PDB file of C-alpha atoms in Angstrom:
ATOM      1  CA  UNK F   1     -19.223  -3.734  -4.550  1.00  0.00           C
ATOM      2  CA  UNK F   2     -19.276  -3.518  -0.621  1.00  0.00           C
ATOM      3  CA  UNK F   3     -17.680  -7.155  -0.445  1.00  0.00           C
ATOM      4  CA  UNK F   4     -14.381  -5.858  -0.082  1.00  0.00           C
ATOM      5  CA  UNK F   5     -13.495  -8.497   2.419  1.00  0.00           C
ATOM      6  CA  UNK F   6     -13.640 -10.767  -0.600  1.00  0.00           C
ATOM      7  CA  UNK F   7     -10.787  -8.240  -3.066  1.00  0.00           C
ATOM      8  CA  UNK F   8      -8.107 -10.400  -3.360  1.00  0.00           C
ATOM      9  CA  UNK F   9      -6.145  -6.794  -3.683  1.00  0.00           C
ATOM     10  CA  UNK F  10      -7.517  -5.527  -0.322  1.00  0.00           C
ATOM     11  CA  UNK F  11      -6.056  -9.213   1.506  1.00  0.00           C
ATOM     12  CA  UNK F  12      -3.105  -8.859  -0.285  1.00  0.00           C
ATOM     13  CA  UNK F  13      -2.526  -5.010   0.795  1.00  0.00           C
ATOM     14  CA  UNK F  14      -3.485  -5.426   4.332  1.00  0.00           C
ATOM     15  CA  UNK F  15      -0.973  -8.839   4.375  1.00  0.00           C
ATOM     16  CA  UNK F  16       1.510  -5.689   3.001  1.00  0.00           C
ATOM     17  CA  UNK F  17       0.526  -3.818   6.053  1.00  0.00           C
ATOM     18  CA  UNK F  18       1.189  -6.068   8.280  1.00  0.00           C
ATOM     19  CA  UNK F  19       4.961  -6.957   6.835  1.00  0.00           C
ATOM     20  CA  UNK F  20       5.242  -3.036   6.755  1.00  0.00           C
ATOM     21  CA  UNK F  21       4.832  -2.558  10.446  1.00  0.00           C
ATOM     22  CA  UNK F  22       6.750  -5.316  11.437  1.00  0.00           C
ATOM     23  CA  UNK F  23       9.695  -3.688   9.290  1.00  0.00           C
ATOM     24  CA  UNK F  24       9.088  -0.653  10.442  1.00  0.00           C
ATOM     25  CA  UNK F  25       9.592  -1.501  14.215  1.00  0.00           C
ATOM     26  CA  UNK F  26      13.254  -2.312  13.204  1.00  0.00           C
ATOM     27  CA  UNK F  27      13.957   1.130  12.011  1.00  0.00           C
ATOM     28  CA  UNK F  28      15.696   3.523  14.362  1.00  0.00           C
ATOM     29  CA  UNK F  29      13.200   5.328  17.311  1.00  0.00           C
ATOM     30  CA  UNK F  30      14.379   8.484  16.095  1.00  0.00           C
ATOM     31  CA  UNK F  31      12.400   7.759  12.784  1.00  0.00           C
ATOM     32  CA  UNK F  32       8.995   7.358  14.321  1.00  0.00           C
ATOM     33  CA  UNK F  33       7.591  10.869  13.845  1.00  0.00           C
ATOM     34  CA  UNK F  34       9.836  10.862  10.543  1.00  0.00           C
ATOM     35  CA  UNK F  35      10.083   7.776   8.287  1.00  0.00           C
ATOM     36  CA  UNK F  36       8.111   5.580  10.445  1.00  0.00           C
ATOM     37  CA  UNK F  37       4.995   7.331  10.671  1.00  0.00           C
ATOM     38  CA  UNK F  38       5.009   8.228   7.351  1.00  0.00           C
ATOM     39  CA  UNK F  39       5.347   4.515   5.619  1.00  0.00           C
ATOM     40  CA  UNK F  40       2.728   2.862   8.093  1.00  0.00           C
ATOM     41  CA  UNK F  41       0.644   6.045   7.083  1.00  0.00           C
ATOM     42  CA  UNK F  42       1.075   5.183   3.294  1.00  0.00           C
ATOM     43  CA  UNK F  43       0.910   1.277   3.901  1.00  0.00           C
ATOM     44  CA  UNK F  44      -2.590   1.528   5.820  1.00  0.00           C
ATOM     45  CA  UNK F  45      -4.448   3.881   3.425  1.00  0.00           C
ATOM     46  CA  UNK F  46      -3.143   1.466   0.417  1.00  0.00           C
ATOM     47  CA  UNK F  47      -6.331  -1.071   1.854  1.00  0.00           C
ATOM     48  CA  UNK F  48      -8.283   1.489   3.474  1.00  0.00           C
ATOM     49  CA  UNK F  49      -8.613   3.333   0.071  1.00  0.00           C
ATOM     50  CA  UNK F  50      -9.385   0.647  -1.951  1.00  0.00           C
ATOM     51  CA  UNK F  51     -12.360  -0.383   0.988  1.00  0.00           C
ATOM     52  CA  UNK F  52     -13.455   3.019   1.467  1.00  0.00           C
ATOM     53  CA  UNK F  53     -14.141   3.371  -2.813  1.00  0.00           C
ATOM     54  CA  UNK F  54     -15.792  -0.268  -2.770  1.00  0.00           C
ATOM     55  CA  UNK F  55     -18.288   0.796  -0.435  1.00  0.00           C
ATOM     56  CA  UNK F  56     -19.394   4.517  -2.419  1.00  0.00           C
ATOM     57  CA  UNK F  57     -22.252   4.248  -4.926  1.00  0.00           C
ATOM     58  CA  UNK F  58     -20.566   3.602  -8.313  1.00  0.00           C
ATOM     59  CA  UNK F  59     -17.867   2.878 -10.411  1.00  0.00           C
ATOM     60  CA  UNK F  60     -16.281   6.257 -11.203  1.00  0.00           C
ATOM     61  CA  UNK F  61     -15.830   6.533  -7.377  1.00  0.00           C
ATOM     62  CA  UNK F  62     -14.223   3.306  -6.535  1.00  0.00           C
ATOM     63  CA  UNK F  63     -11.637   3.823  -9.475  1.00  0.00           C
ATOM     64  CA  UNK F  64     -10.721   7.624  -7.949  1.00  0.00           C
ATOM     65  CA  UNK F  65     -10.652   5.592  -4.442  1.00  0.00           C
ATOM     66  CA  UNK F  66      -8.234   3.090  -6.343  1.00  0.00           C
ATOM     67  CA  UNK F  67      -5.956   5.947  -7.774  1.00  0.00           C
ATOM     68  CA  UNK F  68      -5.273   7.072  -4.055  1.00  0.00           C
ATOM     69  CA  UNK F  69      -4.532   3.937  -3.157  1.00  0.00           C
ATOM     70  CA  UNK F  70      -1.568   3.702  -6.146  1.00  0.00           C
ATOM     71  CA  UNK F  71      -1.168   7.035  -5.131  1.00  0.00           C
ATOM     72  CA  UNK F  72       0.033   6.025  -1.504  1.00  0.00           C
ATOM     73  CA  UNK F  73       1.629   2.465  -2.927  1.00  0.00           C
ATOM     74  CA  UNK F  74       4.275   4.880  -4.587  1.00  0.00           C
ATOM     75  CA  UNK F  75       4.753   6.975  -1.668  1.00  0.00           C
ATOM     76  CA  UNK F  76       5.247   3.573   0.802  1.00  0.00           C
ATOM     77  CA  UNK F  77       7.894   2.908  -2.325  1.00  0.00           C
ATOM     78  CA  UNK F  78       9.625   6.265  -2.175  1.00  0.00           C
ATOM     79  CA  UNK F  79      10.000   6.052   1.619  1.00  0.00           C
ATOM     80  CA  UNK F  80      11.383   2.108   1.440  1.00  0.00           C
ATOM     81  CA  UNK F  81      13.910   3.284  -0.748  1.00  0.00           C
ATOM     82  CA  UNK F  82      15.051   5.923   1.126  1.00  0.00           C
ATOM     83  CA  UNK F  83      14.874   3.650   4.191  1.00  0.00           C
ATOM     84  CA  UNK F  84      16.990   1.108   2.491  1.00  0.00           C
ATOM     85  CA  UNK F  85      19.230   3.805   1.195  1.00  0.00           C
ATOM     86  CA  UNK F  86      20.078   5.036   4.374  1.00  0.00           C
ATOM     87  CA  UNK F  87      21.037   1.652   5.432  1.00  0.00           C
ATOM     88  CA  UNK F  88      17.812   1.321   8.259  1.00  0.00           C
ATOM     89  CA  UNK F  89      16.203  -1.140   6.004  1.00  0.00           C
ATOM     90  CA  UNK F  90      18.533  -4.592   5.123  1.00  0.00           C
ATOM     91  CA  UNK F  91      18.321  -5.386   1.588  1.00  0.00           C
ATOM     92  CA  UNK F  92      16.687  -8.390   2.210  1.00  0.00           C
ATOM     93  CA  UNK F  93      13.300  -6.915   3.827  1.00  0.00           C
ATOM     94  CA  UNK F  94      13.259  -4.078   1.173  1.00  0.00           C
ATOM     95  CA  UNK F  95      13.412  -6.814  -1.946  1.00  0.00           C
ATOM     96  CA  UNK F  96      10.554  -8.992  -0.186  1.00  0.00           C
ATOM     97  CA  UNK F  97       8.262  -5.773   0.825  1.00  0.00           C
ATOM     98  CA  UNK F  98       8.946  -4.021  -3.101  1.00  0.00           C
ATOM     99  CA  UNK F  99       7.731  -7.516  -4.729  1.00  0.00           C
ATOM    100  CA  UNK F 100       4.986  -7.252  -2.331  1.00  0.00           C
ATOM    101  CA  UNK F 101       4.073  -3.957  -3.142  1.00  0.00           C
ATOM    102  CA  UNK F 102       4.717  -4.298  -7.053  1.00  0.00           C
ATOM    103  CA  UNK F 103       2.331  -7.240  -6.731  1.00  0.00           C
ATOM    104  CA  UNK F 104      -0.337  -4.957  -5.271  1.00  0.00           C
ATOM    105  CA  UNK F 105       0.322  -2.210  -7.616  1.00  0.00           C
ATOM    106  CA  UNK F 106      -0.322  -4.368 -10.235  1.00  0.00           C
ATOM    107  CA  UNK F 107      -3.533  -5.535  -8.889  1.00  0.00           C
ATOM    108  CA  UNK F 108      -4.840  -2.456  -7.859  1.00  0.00           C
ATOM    109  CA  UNK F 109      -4.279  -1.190 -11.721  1.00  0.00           C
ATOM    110  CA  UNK F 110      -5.911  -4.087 -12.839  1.00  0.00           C
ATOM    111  CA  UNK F 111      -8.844  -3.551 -11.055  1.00  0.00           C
ATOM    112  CA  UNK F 112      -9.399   0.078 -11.847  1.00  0.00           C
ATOM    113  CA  UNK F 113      -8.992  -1.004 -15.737  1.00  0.00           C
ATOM    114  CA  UNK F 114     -11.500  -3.568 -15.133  1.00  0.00           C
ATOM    115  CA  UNK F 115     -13.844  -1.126 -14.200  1.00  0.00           C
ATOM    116  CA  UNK F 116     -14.000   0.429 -17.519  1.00  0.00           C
ATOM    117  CA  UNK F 117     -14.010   4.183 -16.899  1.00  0.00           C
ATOM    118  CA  UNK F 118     -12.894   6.819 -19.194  1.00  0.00           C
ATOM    119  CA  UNK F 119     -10.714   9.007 -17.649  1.00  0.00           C
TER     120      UNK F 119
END
């Protein structure tokens, strides 16, 4: 499983992390130890987690690897919809980035039930 090049989740989260930055460079320069740093934070360990448990030795490892990732998928959630609450983030970008992420979510829980692990 160290093809993770190849995940179709790990494209579609680092596409994710790539919108996320973008969006995030919009939000106000008092933010970036605050908000900012925080939601690229979550947004880059989304793919980074899911790489980082593709390349360990087995199965039981990538699907604790893929729980982190969900883990920080919810937190990059939390902070967009305080972001949006707080009027920094226009509705627009926060609908297109939470189908994004609820597309990635969805993968990512996919996957882990793929791998068959009793938990």
């Amino acid at each position: 499983m160290h093809r993770y090049k190849e995940l179709k989740v790990w494209q579609k989260a680092i596409d994710l992390a790539v919108e996320v930055y973008k969006i995030t460079e919009k939000l106000p320069k008092d933010e970036r130890f605050g908000l900012i740093s925080q939601m690229n934070r979550a947004v880059v360990s989304i793919p980074s987690n899911i790489a980082e448990g593709a390349g360990r030795n087995g199965k039981k490892e990538f699907h604790n690897f893929l729980g982190i990732a969900l883990g920080s998928s919810f937190e990059l959630d939390t902070q967009m919809v305080i972001s949006n609450r707080l009027n920094y983030l226009n509705d627009e970008d926060f609908k297109n980035v939470e189908k994004e992420l609820e597309h990635v979510q969805n993968m990512i829980v996919k996957l882990k039930m793929s791998l068959n692990i009793d938990t």
